[in-house]
mmCIF file of C-alpha atoms in Angstrom:
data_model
loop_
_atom_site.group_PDB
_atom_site.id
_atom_site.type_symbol
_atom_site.label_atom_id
_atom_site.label_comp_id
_atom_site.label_asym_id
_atom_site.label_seq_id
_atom_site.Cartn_x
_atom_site.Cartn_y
_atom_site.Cartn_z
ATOM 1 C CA UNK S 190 14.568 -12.863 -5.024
ATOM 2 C CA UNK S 191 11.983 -10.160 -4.339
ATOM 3 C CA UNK S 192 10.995 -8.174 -1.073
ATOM 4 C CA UNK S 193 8.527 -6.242 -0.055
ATOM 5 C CA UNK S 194 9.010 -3.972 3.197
ATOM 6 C CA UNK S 195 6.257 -1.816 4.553
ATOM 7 C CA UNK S 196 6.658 0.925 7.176
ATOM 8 C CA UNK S 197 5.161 3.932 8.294
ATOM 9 C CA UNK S 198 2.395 2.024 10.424
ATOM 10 C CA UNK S 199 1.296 3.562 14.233
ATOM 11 C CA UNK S 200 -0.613 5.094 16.319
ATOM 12 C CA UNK S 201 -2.579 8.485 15.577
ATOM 13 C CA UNK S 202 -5.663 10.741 16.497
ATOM 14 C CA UNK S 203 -8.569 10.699 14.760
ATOM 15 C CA UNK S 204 -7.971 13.169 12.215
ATOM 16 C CA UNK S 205 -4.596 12.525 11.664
ATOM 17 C CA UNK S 206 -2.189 11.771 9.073
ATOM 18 C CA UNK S 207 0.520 8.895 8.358
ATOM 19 C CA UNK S 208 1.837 7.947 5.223
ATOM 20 C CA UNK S 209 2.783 3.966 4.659
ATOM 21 C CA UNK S 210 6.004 2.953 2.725
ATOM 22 C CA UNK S 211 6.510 0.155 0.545
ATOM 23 C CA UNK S 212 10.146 -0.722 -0.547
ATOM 24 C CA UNK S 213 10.872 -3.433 -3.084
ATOM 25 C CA UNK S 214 13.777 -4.789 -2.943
ATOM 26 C CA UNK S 215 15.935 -7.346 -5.601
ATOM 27 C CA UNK S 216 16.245 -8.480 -8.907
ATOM 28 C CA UNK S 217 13.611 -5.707 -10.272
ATOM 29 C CA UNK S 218 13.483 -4.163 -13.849
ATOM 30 C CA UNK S 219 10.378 -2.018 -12.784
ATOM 31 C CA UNK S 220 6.973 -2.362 -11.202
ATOM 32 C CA UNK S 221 4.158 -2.640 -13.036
ATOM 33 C CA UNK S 222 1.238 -2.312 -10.712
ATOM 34 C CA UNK S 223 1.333 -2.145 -6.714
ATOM 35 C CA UNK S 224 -1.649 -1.240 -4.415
ATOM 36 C CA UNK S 225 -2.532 -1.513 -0.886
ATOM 37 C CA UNK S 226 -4.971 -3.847 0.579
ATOM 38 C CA UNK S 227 -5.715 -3.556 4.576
ATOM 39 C CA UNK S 228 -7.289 -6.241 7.016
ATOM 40 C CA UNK S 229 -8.863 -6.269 9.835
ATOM 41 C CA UNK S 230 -9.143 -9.421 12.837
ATOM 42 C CA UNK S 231 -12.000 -11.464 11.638
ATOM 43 C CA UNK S 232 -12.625 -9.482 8.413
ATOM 44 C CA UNK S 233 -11.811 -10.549 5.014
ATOM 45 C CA UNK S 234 -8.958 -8.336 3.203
ATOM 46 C CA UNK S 235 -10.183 -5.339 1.222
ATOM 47 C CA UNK S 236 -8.732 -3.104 -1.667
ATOM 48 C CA UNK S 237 -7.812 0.507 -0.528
ATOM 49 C CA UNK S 238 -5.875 1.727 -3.917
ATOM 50 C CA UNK S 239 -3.873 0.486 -6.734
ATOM 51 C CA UNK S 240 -1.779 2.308 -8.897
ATOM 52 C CA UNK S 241 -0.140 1.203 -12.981
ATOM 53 C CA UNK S 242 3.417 2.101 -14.266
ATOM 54 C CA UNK S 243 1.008 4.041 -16.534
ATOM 55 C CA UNK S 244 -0.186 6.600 -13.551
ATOM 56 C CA UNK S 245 -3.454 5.192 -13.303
ATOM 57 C CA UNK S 246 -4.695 5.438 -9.749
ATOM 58 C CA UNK S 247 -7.780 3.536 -8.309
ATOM 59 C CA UNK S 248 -9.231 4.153 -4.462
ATOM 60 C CA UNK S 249 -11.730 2.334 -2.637
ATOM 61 C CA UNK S 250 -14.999 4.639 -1.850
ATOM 62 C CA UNK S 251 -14.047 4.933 2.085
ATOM 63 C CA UNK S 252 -11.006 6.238 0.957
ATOM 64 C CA UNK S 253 -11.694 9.109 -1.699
ATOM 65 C CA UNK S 254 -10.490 12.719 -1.064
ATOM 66 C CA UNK S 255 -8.634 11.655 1.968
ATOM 67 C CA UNK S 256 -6.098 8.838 0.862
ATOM 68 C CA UNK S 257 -3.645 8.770 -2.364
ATOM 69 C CA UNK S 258 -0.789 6.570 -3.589
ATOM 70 C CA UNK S 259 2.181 7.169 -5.364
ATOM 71 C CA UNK S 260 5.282 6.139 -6.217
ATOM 72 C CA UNK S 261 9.247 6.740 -6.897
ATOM 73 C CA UNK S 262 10.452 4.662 -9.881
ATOM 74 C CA UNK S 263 13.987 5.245 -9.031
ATOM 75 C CA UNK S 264 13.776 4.046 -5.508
ATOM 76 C CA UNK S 265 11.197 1.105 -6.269
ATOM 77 C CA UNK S 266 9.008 2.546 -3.384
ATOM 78 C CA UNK S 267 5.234 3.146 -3.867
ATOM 79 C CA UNK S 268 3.372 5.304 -0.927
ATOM 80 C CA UNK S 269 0.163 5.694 0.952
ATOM 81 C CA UNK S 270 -0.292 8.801 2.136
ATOM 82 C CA UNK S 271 -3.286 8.908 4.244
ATOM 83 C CA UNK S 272 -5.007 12.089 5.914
ATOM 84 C CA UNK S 273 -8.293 12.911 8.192
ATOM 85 C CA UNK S 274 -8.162 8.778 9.792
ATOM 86 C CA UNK S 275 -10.990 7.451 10.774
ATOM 87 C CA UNK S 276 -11.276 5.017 14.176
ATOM 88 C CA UNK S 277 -12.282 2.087 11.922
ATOM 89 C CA UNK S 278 -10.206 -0.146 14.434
ATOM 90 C CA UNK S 279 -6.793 -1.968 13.922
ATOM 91 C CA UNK S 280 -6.339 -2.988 10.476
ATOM 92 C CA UNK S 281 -2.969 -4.145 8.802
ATOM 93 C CA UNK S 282 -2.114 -2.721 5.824
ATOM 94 C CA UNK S 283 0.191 -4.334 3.203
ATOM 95 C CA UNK S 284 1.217 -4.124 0.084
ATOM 96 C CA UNK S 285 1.318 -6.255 -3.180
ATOM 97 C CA UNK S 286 2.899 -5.641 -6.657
ATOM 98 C CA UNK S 287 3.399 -7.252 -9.769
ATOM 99 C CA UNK S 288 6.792 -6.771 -10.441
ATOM 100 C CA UNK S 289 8.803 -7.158 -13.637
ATOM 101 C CA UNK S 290 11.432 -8.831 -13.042
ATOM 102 C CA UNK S 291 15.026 -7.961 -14.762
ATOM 103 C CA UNK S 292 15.192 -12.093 -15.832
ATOM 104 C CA UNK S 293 11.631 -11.767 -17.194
ATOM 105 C CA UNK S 294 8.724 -12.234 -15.899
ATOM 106 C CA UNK S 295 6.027 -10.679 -13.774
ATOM 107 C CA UNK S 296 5.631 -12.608 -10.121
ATOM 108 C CA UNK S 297 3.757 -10.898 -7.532
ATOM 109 C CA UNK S 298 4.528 -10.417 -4.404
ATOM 110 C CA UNK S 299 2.967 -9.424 -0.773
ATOM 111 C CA UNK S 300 4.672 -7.052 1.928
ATOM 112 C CA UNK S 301 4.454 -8.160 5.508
ATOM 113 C CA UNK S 302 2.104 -5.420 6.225
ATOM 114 C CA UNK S 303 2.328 -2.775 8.678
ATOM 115 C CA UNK S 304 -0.692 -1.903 11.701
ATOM 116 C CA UNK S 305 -2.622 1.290 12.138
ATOM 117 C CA UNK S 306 -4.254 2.357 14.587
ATOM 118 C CA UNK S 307 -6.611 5.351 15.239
ATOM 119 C CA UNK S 308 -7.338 6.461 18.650
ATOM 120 C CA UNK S 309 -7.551 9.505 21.290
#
């Protein structure tokens, strides 16, 4: 009933900028918390930042002053935008909410993630 889409993923320089997309998609009254997790081959997933329908924003430490999320309520979208990368390999970043649904409920859900990668 729910979908998650990521985009935004791709190649840049070291130093660079992207910012990651996440669209939700169905039955949805509103989101209630959403954050982005990435994962690298042969590492264990990791937190990067979560954000509440209150505005409440938490970043991992490898991420402070250079990353922030936010999000558009009327298009069910929550972003990543992420400046001055790092070459800390290929991870996959994707996205999970708790959603509220407009039947009740809150389900959460995972986005199919989306690579970066940052090279010269």
């Amino acid at each position: 009933q729910v979908q998650l889409v990521e985009s935004g993923g791709g190649l840049v320089q070291p130093g660079g900028s992207l910012r990651l997309s996440c669209a939700a998609s169905g039955s949805i009254f509103s989101i209630y918390a959403v954050g982005w997790y990435r994962q690298a081959p042969g590492k264990q997933r990791e937190v990067v930042a979560v954000t509440t329908t209150g505005g409440s924003t938490n970043y991992a430490d490898f991420v402070k002053g250079r990353f922030t999320i936010s999000r558009d309520n009327a298009k069910n979208t929550v972003y990543l935008q992420m400046n001055s990368l790092k070459p800390d390999g290929t991870p996959v970043y994707s996205c999970h909410a708790d959603i509220i649904l407009s039947v009740g409920g809150l389900p959460d859900y995972w986005g199919q993630g989306t690579q970066v990668t940052v090279s010269s």
